[in-house]
PDB file of C-alpha atoms (C1' of nucleotides) in Angstrom:
ATOM      1  CA  UNK A   1     -24.142  -4.474   0.999  1.00 68.00           C
ATOM      2  CA  UNK A   2     -22.223  -4.755   4.358  1.00 78.00           C
ATOM      3  CA  UNK A   3     -19.102  -6.497   5.426  1.00 82.00           C
ATOM      4  CA  UNK A   4     -21.159  -9.232   7.213  1.00 82.00           C
ATOM      5  CA  UNK A   5     -23.519 -10.110   4.291  1.00 85.00           C
ATOM      6  CA  UNK A   6     -20.622 -10.337   2.136  1.00 88.00           C
ATOM      7  CA  UNK A   7     -19.016 -12.748   4.673  1.00 92.00           C
ATOM      8  CA  UNK A   8     -22.304 -14.768   4.761  1.00 91.00           C
ATOM      9  CA  UNK A   9     -22.224 -15.168   0.933  1.00 93.00           C
ATOM     10  CA  UNK A  10     -18.672 -16.428   0.570  1.00 94.00           C
ATOM     11  CA  UNK A  11     -18.927 -18.682   3.360  1.00 93.00           C
ATOM     12  CA  UNK A  12     -21.892 -20.375   1.645  1.00 94.00           C
ATOM     13  CA  UNK A  13     -19.725 -20.862  -1.254  1.00 95.00           C
ATOM     14  CA  UNK A  14     -16.561 -22.050   1.140  1.00 95.00           C
ATOM     15  CA  UNK A  15     -18.909 -24.674   2.566  1.00 93.00           C
ATOM     16  CA  UNK A  16     -20.116 -26.115  -0.672  1.00 94.00           C
ATOM     17  CA  UNK A  17     -16.975 -26.603  -2.023  1.00 95.00           C
ATOM     18  CA  UNK A  18     -15.312 -27.864   1.170  1.00 95.00           C
ATOM     19  CA  UNK A  19     -17.346 -31.085   0.864  1.00 94.00           C
ATOM     20  CA  UNK A  20     -15.513 -31.881  -2.438  1.00 96.00           C
ATOM     21  CA  UNK A  21     -12.042 -31.721  -1.074  1.00 96.00           C
ATOM     22  CA  UNK A  22     -10.015 -35.012  -1.574  1.00 95.00           C
ATOM     23  CA  UNK A  23      -6.787 -35.140  -0.188  1.00 96.00           C
ATOM     24  CA  UNK A  24      -5.097 -38.016  -2.240  1.00 95.00           C
ATOM     25  CA  UNK A  25      -2.742 -37.927  -4.826  1.00 94.00           C
ATOM     26  CA  UNK A  26      -4.547 -38.068  -8.415  1.00 86.00           C
ATOM     27  CA  UNK A  27      -1.096 -38.401  -9.901  1.00 88.00           C
ATOM     28  CA  UNK A  28       2.140 -40.058  -9.609  1.00 89.00           C
ATOM     29  CA  UNK A  29       5.427 -38.192  -8.983  1.00 91.00           C
ATOM     30  CA  UNK A  30       6.964 -39.124 -12.227  1.00 88.00           C
ATOM     31  CA  UNK A  31       3.973 -37.562 -14.092  1.00 88.00           C
ATOM     32  CA  UNK A  32       5.016 -34.375 -12.702  1.00 96.00           C
ATOM     33  CA  UNK A  33       6.523 -32.089 -15.541  1.00 97.00           C
ATOM     34  CA  UNK A  34       5.581 -28.508 -14.933  1.00 98.00           C
ATOM     35  CA  UNK A  35       4.918 -26.625 -11.993  1.00 98.00           C
ATOM     36  CA  UNK A  36       3.211 -23.295 -11.697  1.00 98.00           C
ATOM     37  CA  UNK A  37       3.881 -20.481  -9.032  1.00 98.00           C
ATOM     38  CA  UNK A  38       1.115 -17.897  -8.505  1.00 98.00           C
ATOM     39  CA  UNK A  39       1.574 -14.614  -6.530  1.00 98.00           C
ATOM     40  CA  UNK A  40       0.095 -11.081  -6.676  1.00 97.00           C
ATOM     41  CA  UNK A  41       1.297  -7.864  -5.943  1.00 97.00           C
ATOM     42  CA  UNK A  42      -0.552  -4.701  -5.127  1.00 96.00           C
ATOM     43  CA  UNK A  43      -0.547  -0.879  -5.372  1.00 95.00           C
ATOM     44  CA  UNK A  44      -2.697   1.976  -5.297  1.00 93.00           C
ATOM     45  CA  UNK A  45      -3.614   4.601  -7.938  1.00 92.00           C
ATOM     46  CA  UNK A  46      -6.101   7.271  -8.111  1.00 90.00           C
ATOM     47  CA  UNK A  47      -7.668   6.248  -4.587  1.00 89.00           C
ATOM     48  CA  UNK A  48      -8.151   2.803  -6.286  1.00 93.00           C
ATOM     49  CA  UNK A  49      -6.866  -0.749  -5.423  1.00 94.00           C
ATOM     50  CA  UNK A  50      -4.677  -2.415  -8.222  1.00 96.00           C
ATOM     51  CA  UNK A  51      -3.039  -5.778  -8.254  1.00 97.00           C
ATOM     52  CA  UNK A  52      -1.267  -7.676 -10.907  1.00 97.00           C
ATOM     53  CA  UNK A  53      -1.296 -11.679 -10.685  1.00 98.00           C
ATOM     54  CA  UNK A  54       1.978 -13.583 -12.173  1.00 98.00           C
ATOM     55  CA  UNK A  55       2.090 -17.180 -12.933  1.00 98.00           C
ATOM     56  CA  UNK A  56       5.397 -18.553 -13.333  1.00 98.00           C
ATOM     57  CA  UNK A  57       5.760 -22.311 -15.286  1.00 98.00           C
ATOM     58  CA  UNK A  58       8.872 -24.337 -14.121  1.00 98.00           C
ATOM     59  CA  UNK A  59      10.036 -27.704 -15.580  1.00 98.00           C
ATOM     60  CA  UNK A  60      10.148 -30.081 -12.631  1.00 97.00           C
ATOM     61  CA  UNK A  61      13.122 -31.681 -13.903  1.00 96.00           C
ATOM     62  CA  UNK A  62      15.624 -29.188 -15.598  1.00 96.00           C
ATOM     63  CA  UNK A  63      14.281 -26.449 -13.444  1.00 96.00           C
ATOM     64  CA  UNK A  64      13.919 -24.381 -16.699  1.00 97.00           C
ATOM     65  CA  UNK A  65      11.330 -21.424 -16.416  1.00 97.00           C
ATOM     66  CA  UNK A  66       8.920 -22.408 -19.458  1.00 98.00           C
ATOM     67  CA  UNK A  67       6.406 -19.568 -19.213  1.00 97.00           C
ATOM     68  CA  UNK A  68       5.221 -16.400 -17.434  1.00 97.00           C
ATOM     69  CA  UNK A  69       2.101 -14.662 -17.748  1.00 98.00           C
ATOM     70  CA  UNK A  70       0.451 -11.890 -15.853  1.00 98.00           C
ATOM     71  CA  UNK A  71      -2.798 -10.185 -15.620  1.00 98.00           C
ATOM     72  CA  UNK A  72      -3.716  -6.863 -13.751  1.00 97.00           C
ATOM     73  CA  UNK A  73      -6.776  -4.893 -12.944  1.00 97.00           C
ATOM     74  CA  UNK A  74      -8.560  -3.128 -10.269  1.00 96.00           C
ATOM     75  CA  UNK A  75      -9.311  -5.040  -7.339  1.00 96.00           C
ATOM     76  CA  UNK A  76     -12.696  -4.382  -5.394  1.00 94.00           C
ATOM     77  CA  UNK A  77     -13.023  -6.979  -2.998  1.00 94.00           C
ATOM     78  CA  UNK A  78     -11.498  -6.007   0.500  1.00 92.00           C
ATOM     79  CA  UNK A  79      -9.029  -8.036   2.087  1.00 93.00           C
ATOM     80  CA  UNK A  80     -10.881 -10.229   4.948  1.00 93.00           C
ATOM     81  CA  UNK A  81      -8.626 -12.897   6.666  1.00 94.00           C
ATOM     82  CA  UNK A  82     -10.413 -16.370   5.474  1.00 95.00           C
ATOM     83  CA  UNK A  83     -11.591 -15.096   2.317  1.00 96.00           C
ATOM     84  CA  UNK A  84      -8.641 -14.289   0.422  1.00 97.00           C
ATOM     85  CA  UNK A  85      -9.600 -16.419  -2.621  1.00 97.00           C
ATOM     86  CA  UNK A  86     -12.521 -14.122  -3.205  1.00 96.00           C
ATOM     87  CA  UNK A  87     -10.306 -11.234  -3.370  1.00 96.00           C
ATOM     88  CA  UNK A  88      -7.491 -12.910  -5.476  1.00 97.00           C
ATOM     89  CA  UNK A  89      -9.104 -15.515  -7.769  1.00 98.00           C
ATOM     90  CA  UNK A  90     -10.518 -13.285 -10.456  1.00 97.00           C
ATOM     91  CA  UNK A  91      -7.063 -12.250 -11.423  1.00 98.00           C
ATOM     92  CA  UNK A  92      -5.505 -15.674 -10.974  1.00 98.00           C
ATOM     93  CA  UNK A  93      -7.975 -17.293 -13.587  1.00 98.00           C
ATOM     94  CA  UNK A  94      -7.635 -14.327 -16.017  1.00 98.00           C
ATOM     95  CA  UNK A  95      -3.994 -14.763 -15.866  1.00 98.00           C
ATOM     96  CA  UNK A  96      -4.279 -18.688 -15.890  1.00 98.00           C
ATOM     97  CA  UNK A  97      -6.257 -17.934 -19.206  1.00 98.00           C
ATOM     98  CA  UNK A  98      -3.250 -16.605 -20.996  1.00 98.00           C
ATOM     99  CA  UNK A  99      -1.062 -19.742 -20.363  1.00 98.00           C
ATOM    100  CA  UNK A 100      -0.218 -21.848 -23.296  1.00 98.00           C
ATOM    101  CA  UNK A 101       1.284 -24.695 -21.302  1.00 98.00           C
ATOM    102  CA  UNK A 102      -0.814 -26.717 -18.827  1.00 98.00           C
ATOM    103  CA  UNK A 103       0.927 -26.979 -15.622  1.00 98.00           C
ATOM    104  CA  UNK A 104       0.605 -30.258 -13.587  1.00 98.00           C
ATOM    105  CA  UNK A 105       0.300 -28.671 -10.172  1.00 98.00           C
ATOM    106  CA  UNK A 106       0.051 -24.859  -9.148  1.00 98.00           C
ATOM    107  CA  UNK A 107       1.983 -23.723  -6.019  1.00 98.00           C
ATOM    108  CA  UNK A 108       0.148 -20.601  -4.204  1.00 98.00           C
ATOM    109  CA  UNK A 109       1.305 -17.944  -1.987  1.00 97.00           C
ATOM    110  CA  UNK A 110      -1.086 -18.591   0.933  1.00 97.00           C
ATOM    111  CA  UNK A 111      -2.911 -21.253   2.608  1.00 97.00           C
ATOM    112  CA  UNK A 112      -4.907 -24.351   1.303  1.00 97.00           C
ATOM    113  CA  UNK A 113      -6.338 -26.818   3.682  1.00 97.00           C
ATOM    114  CA  UNK A 114      -4.761 -24.826   6.722  1.00 97.00           C
ATOM    115  CA  UNK A 115      -7.655 -22.661   7.148  1.00 96.00           C
ATOM    116  CA  UNK A 116     -10.988 -22.103   9.140  1.00 95.00           C
ATOM    117  CA  UNK A 117     -13.126 -24.147   6.902  1.00 95.00           C
ATOM    118  CA  UNK A 118     -10.160 -25.865   4.707  1.00 96.00           C
ATOM    119  CA  UNK A 119     -10.857 -23.542   1.900  1.00 96.00           C
ATOM    120  CA  UNK A 120      -7.706 -21.258   1.559  1.00 97.00           C
ATOM    121  CA  UNK A 121      -7.028 -19.822  -1.678  1.00 98.00           C
ATOM    122  CA  UNK A 122      -4.756 -22.782  -3.013  1.00 98.00           C
ATOM    123  CA  UNK A 123      -7.810 -25.130  -2.261  1.00 98.00           C
ATOM    124  CA  UNK A 124     -10.490 -22.828  -3.620  1.00 97.00           C
ATOM    125  CA  UNK A 125      -8.427 -22.197  -6.719  1.00 98.00           C
ATOM    126  CA  UNK A 126      -8.198 -25.889  -7.323  1.00 98.00           C
ATOM    127  CA  UNK A 127     -11.669 -26.371  -8.222  1.00 97.00           C
ATOM    128  CA  UNK A 128     -11.336 -23.701 -10.912  1.00 98.00           C
ATOM    129  CA  UNK A 129      -8.145 -24.684 -12.176  1.00 98.00           C
ATOM    130  CA  UNK A 130      -9.252 -28.275 -12.020  1.00 97.00           C
ATOM    131  CA  UNK A 131      -5.573 -29.333 -11.190  1.00 97.00           C
ATOM    132  CA  UNK A 132      -3.879 -30.205  -7.820  1.00 97.00           C
ATOM    133  CA  UNK A 133      -2.635 -27.441  -5.734  1.00 98.00           C
ATOM    134  CA  UNK A 134      -0.180 -26.633  -2.921  1.00 98.00           C
ATOM    135  CA  UNK A 135      -0.548 -23.763  -0.456  1.00 98.00           C
ATOM    136  CA  UNK A 136       2.650 -22.013   0.924  1.00 97.00           C
ATOM    137  CA  UNK A 137       2.080 -19.458   3.570  1.00 97.00           C
ATOM    138  CA  UNK A 138       4.877 -17.121   4.892  1.00 96.00           C
ATOM    139  CA  UNK A 139       3.028 -16.491   8.221  1.00 95.00           C
ATOM    140  CA  UNK A 140       0.812 -18.583  10.156  1.00 95.00           C
ATOM    141  CA  UNK A 141      -3.199 -18.011  10.317  1.00 95.00           C
ATOM    142  CA  UNK A 142      -3.984 -19.104  13.699  1.00 94.00           C
ATOM    143  CA  UNK A 143      -7.066 -21.484  14.058  1.00 93.00           C
ATOM    144  CA  UNK A 144      -9.176 -22.252  17.038  1.00 91.00           C
ATOM    145  CA  UNK A 145      -6.729 -20.735  18.956  1.00 91.00           C
ATOM    146  CA  UNK A 146      -3.884 -23.245  18.413  1.00 93.00           C
ATOM    147  CA  UNK A 147      -0.198 -22.356  18.167  1.00 93.00           C
ATOM    148  CA  UNK A 148       2.073 -24.031  15.986  1.00 94.00           C
ATOM    149  CA  UNK A 149       5.047 -26.102  17.244  1.00 94.00           C
ATOM    150  CA  UNK A 150       8.300 -24.461  15.927  1.00 94.00           C
ATOM    151  CA  UNK A 151      10.392 -27.145  14.248  1.00 94.00           C
ATOM    152  CA  UNK A 152      14.260 -27.480  15.239  1.00 94.00           C
ATOM    153  CA  UNK A 153      16.792 -25.314  13.417  1.00 93.00           C
ATOM    154  CA  UNK A 154      17.492 -27.790  10.730  1.00 93.00           C
ATOM    155  CA  UNK A 155      16.807 -28.182   7.008  1.00 94.00           C
ATOM    156  CA  UNK A 156      13.677 -30.088   6.404  1.00 95.00           C
ATOM    157  CA  UNK A 157      12.608 -30.375  10.028  1.00 95.00           C
ATOM    158  CA  UNK A 158       8.935 -30.024  10.452  1.00 96.00           C
ATOM    159  CA  UNK A 159       6.007 -30.039  12.893  1.00 96.00           C
ATOM    160  CA  UNK A 160       2.461 -30.936  12.181  1.00 96.00           C
ATOM    161  CA  UNK A 161      -0.526 -28.328  12.822  1.00 96.00           C
ATOM    162  CA  UNK A 162      -3.091 -30.882  14.473  1.00 95.00           C
ATOM    163  CA  UNK A 163      -6.598 -29.553  15.514  1.00 93.00           C
ATOM    164  CA  UNK A 164      -9.350 -31.740  16.809  1.00 90.00           C
ATOM    165  CA  UNK A 165      -7.034 -34.656  15.762  1.00 91.00           C
ATOM    166  CA  UNK A 166      -6.841 -33.575  12.191  1.00 94.00           C
ATOM    167  CA  UNK A 167      -3.977 -32.531  10.353  1.00 96.00           C
ATOM    168  CA  UNK A 168      -4.386 -29.134   9.073  1.00 96.00           C
ATOM    169  CA  UNK A 169      -1.054 -28.268   7.692  1.00 97.00           C
ATOM    170  CA  UNK A 170       2.675 -28.448   8.307  1.00 97.00           C
ATOM    171  CA  UNK A 171       5.593 -25.968   9.418  1.00 96.00           C
ATOM    172  CA  UNK A 172       8.472 -26.565   7.231  1.00 96.00           C
ATOM    173  CA  UNK A 173      11.889 -25.484   7.711  1.00 95.00           C
ATOM    174  CA  UNK A 174      13.196 -24.885   4.338  1.00 95.00           C
ATOM    175  CA  UNK A 175      16.328 -23.193   5.449  1.00 94.00           C
ATOM    176  CA  UNK A 176      18.388 -23.099   8.493  1.00 92.00           C
ATOM    177  CA  UNK A 177      18.285 -19.805  10.581  1.00 92.00           C
ATOM    178  CA  UNK A 178      15.457 -18.587   8.464  1.00 93.00           C
ATOM    179  CA  UNK A 179      11.740 -18.614   9.872  1.00 94.00           C
ATOM    180  CA  UNK A 180       9.821 -21.602   8.442  1.00 95.00           C
ATOM    181  CA  UNK A 181       6.642 -21.871   5.953  1.00 96.00           C
ATOM    182  CA  UNK A 182       3.518 -23.175   6.386  1.00 97.00           C
ATOM    183  CA  UNK A 183       2.605 -25.653   3.983  1.00 97.00           C
ATOM    184  CA  UNK A 184      -0.839 -27.293   3.521  1.00 97.00           C
ATOM    185  CA  UNK A 185      -2.620 -29.378   0.835  1.00 97.00           C
ATOM    186  CA  UNK A 186      -4.495 -27.324  -1.865  1.00 97.00           C
ATOM    187  CA  UNK A 187      -6.513 -30.504  -3.284  1.00 97.00           C
ATOM    188  CA  UNK A 188      -5.974 -33.842  -4.905  1.00 97.00           C
ATOM    189  CA  UNK A 189      -2.565 -34.318  -3.088  1.00 97.00           C
ATOM    190  CA  UNK A 190      -1.089 -35.495   0.169  1.00 97.00           C
ATOM    191  CA  UNK A 191       0.431 -33.691   2.674  1.00 97.00           C
ATOM    192  CA  UNK A 192       3.825 -35.730   2.243  1.00 97.00           C
ATOM    193  CA  UNK A 193       3.704 -34.975  -1.398  1.00 97.00           C
ATOM    194  CA  UNK A 194       3.280 -31.349  -0.907  1.00 97.00           C
ATOM    195  CA  UNK A 195       6.252 -30.993   1.330  1.00 97.00           C
ATOM    196  CA  UNK A 196       8.166 -33.445  -0.829  1.00 97.00           C
ATOM    197  CA  UNK A 197       7.608 -30.897  -3.957  1.00 97.00           C
ATOM    198  CA  UNK A 198       8.358 -28.075  -1.883  1.00 97.00           C
ATOM    199  CA  UNK A 199      11.520 -29.185  -0.554  1.00 96.00           C
ATOM    200  CA  UNK A 200      12.630 -30.090  -3.879  1.00 96.00           C
ATOM    201  CA  UNK A 201      12.195 -26.463  -5.049  1.00 97.00           C
ATOM    202  CA  UNK A 202      14.210 -24.729  -2.409  1.00 95.00           C
ATOM    203  CA  UNK A 203      17.386 -23.502  -3.794  1.00 91.00           C
ATOM    204  CA  UNK A 204      19.349 -21.438  -1.120  1.00 86.00           C
ATOM    205  CA  UNK A 205      18.295 -18.238  -2.356  1.00 90.00           C
ATOM    206  CA  UNK A 206      14.956 -17.915  -0.681  1.00 94.00           C
ATOM    207  CA  UNK A 207      12.881 -20.013   2.161  1.00 95.00           C
ATOM    208  CA  UNK A 208      10.413 -20.058  -0.660  1.00 96.00           C
ATOM    209  CA  UNK A 209      10.050 -22.819  -3.168  1.00 97.00           C
ATOM    210  CA  UNK A 210      11.221 -21.415  -6.797  1.00 97.00           C
ATOM    211  CA  UNK A 211       7.956 -21.289  -8.620  1.00 97.00           C
ATOM    212  CA  UNK A 212       6.326 -19.245  -5.688  1.00 97.00           C
ATOM    213  CA  UNK A 213       9.542 -17.162  -5.372  1.00 96.00           C
ATOM    214  CA  UNK A 214       9.903 -16.447  -9.111  1.00 96.00           C
ATOM    215  CA  UNK A 215       6.194 -15.370  -9.351  1.00 97.00           C
ATOM    216  CA  UNK A 216       6.878 -13.148  -6.263  1.00 96.00           C
ATOM    217  CA  UNK A 217       9.774 -11.439  -7.828  1.00 95.00           C
ATOM    218  CA  UNK A 218       7.746 -10.975 -11.218  1.00 96.00           C
ATOM    219  CA  UNK A 219       4.929  -9.405  -9.285  1.00 96.00           C
ATOM    220  CA  UNK A 220       7.475  -6.517  -8.408  1.00 95.00           C
ATOM    221  CA  UNK A 221       8.824  -6.080 -11.817  1.00 95.00           C
ATOM    222  CA  UNK A 222       5.247  -5.816 -13.343  1.00 96.00           C
ATOM    223  CA  UNK A 223       3.841  -3.489 -10.628  1.00 95.00           C
ATOM    224  CA  UNK A 224       6.783  -0.837 -11.373  1.00 93.00           C
ATOM    225  CA  UNK A 225       5.881  -1.070 -14.787  1.00 94.00           C
ATOM    226  CA  UNK A 226       2.060  -1.006 -14.417  1.00 94.00           C
ATOM    227  CA  UNK A 227       1.852   1.705 -11.926  1.00 89.00           C
ATOM    228  CA  UNK A 228       4.071   4.000 -13.947  1.00 81.00           C
ATOM    229  CA  UNK A 229       2.543   3.520 -17.219  1.00 74.00           C
ATOM    230  CA  UNK A 230      -0.951   3.180 -16.083  1.00 69.00           C
ATOM    231  CA  UNK A 231      -2.854   0.174 -15.754  1.00 61.00           C
ATOM    232  CA  UNK A 232      -3.678  -2.344 -18.532  1.00 58.00           C
TER     233      UNK A 232
ATOM    234  C1'  DG B   1     -18.214  -7.630  23.543  1.00 73.46           C
ATOM    235  C1'  DC B   2     -13.164  -8.428  22.330  1.00 73.46           C
ATOM    236  C1'  DG B   3      -9.407 -10.129  20.009  1.00 73.46           C
ATOM    237  C1'  DA B   4      -7.466 -12.329  16.103  1.00 73.46           C
ATOM    238  C1'  DC B   5      -6.190 -11.656  11.455  1.00 73.46           C
ATOM    239  C1'  DA B   6      -3.051 -16.106   5.030  1.00 73.46           C
ATOM    240  C1'  DG B   7      -2.169 -11.620   1.474  1.00 73.46           C
TER     241       DG B   7
ATOM    242  C1'  DA C   1       0.006  -6.814   0.498  1.00 73.46           C
ATOM    243  C1'  DT C   2       3.066  -2.050   1.274  1.00 73.46           C
ATOM    244  C1'  DC C   3       5.767   1.715   3.595  1.00 73.46           C
ATOM    245  C1'  DT C   4      11.469   1.545   4.849  1.00 73.46           C
ATOM    246  C1'  DT C   5      17.808   2.208   6.827  1.00 73.46           C
ATOM    247  C1'  DG C   6      20.880  -0.027   8.518  1.00 73.46           C
ATOM    248  C1'  DT C   7      23.308  -4.219   9.307  1.00 73.46           C
ATOM    249  C1'  DC C   8      24.706  -9.035  10.032  1.00 73.46           C
ATOM    250  C1'  DG C   9      26.832 -12.716   6.956  1.00 73.46           C
ATOM    251  C1'  DC C  10      28.023 -15.770   3.155  1.00 73.46           C
TER     252       DC C  10
END
DNA sequence: GCGACAG
DNA sequence: ATCTTGTCGC
């Protein structure tokens, strides 16, 4: 099976789900108690690719870490820009199954609506998690040759990424003198709310919101452990 | 055909 | 994503 037939298959799945996206809050901010951050780390072993997915659950109000889970395994799906979800979601769902708590919302390292077909990993994941999601990308995925406008160098400054009169996502300056992040809706949430939650989780240690940052750090720790002792 | 390309 | 030294700044 060549890469083109894989893409074709993936595209069908994306288009089916894309029609079900709803960018309206299906919750009130006051209902948000637990926020999960999701990230993956990779390494090679015996000529194979492995990864570990870490999910860190943080209490929105107290900022306490409530739970951490991880799941690792071999990765066989290649990285194809636009189809990240197909590569990473299996491990994400495996890790999610280990959660005892039930997060109200999930934040991903990557895009959501800011995607060729609005089906970035954050949006795609929402249909499996059945929870609202937010996408936080560290670099820009250019769509339809549209460049983004750099927001001014002030905390909280932002510019919208508009393509064909539609807002795909937002370039947000979470810290001064640091590259901005790219925030987009995953699903069942509005962009303003996604940005509000993102900004509320900026603590001065990173340009990334706490849940995603902690998941990122956990990913590095677990990778060292697993790549030494053999994969689990 | 060529270039661009989240993680 | 990952491979990596020095270096600037709080």
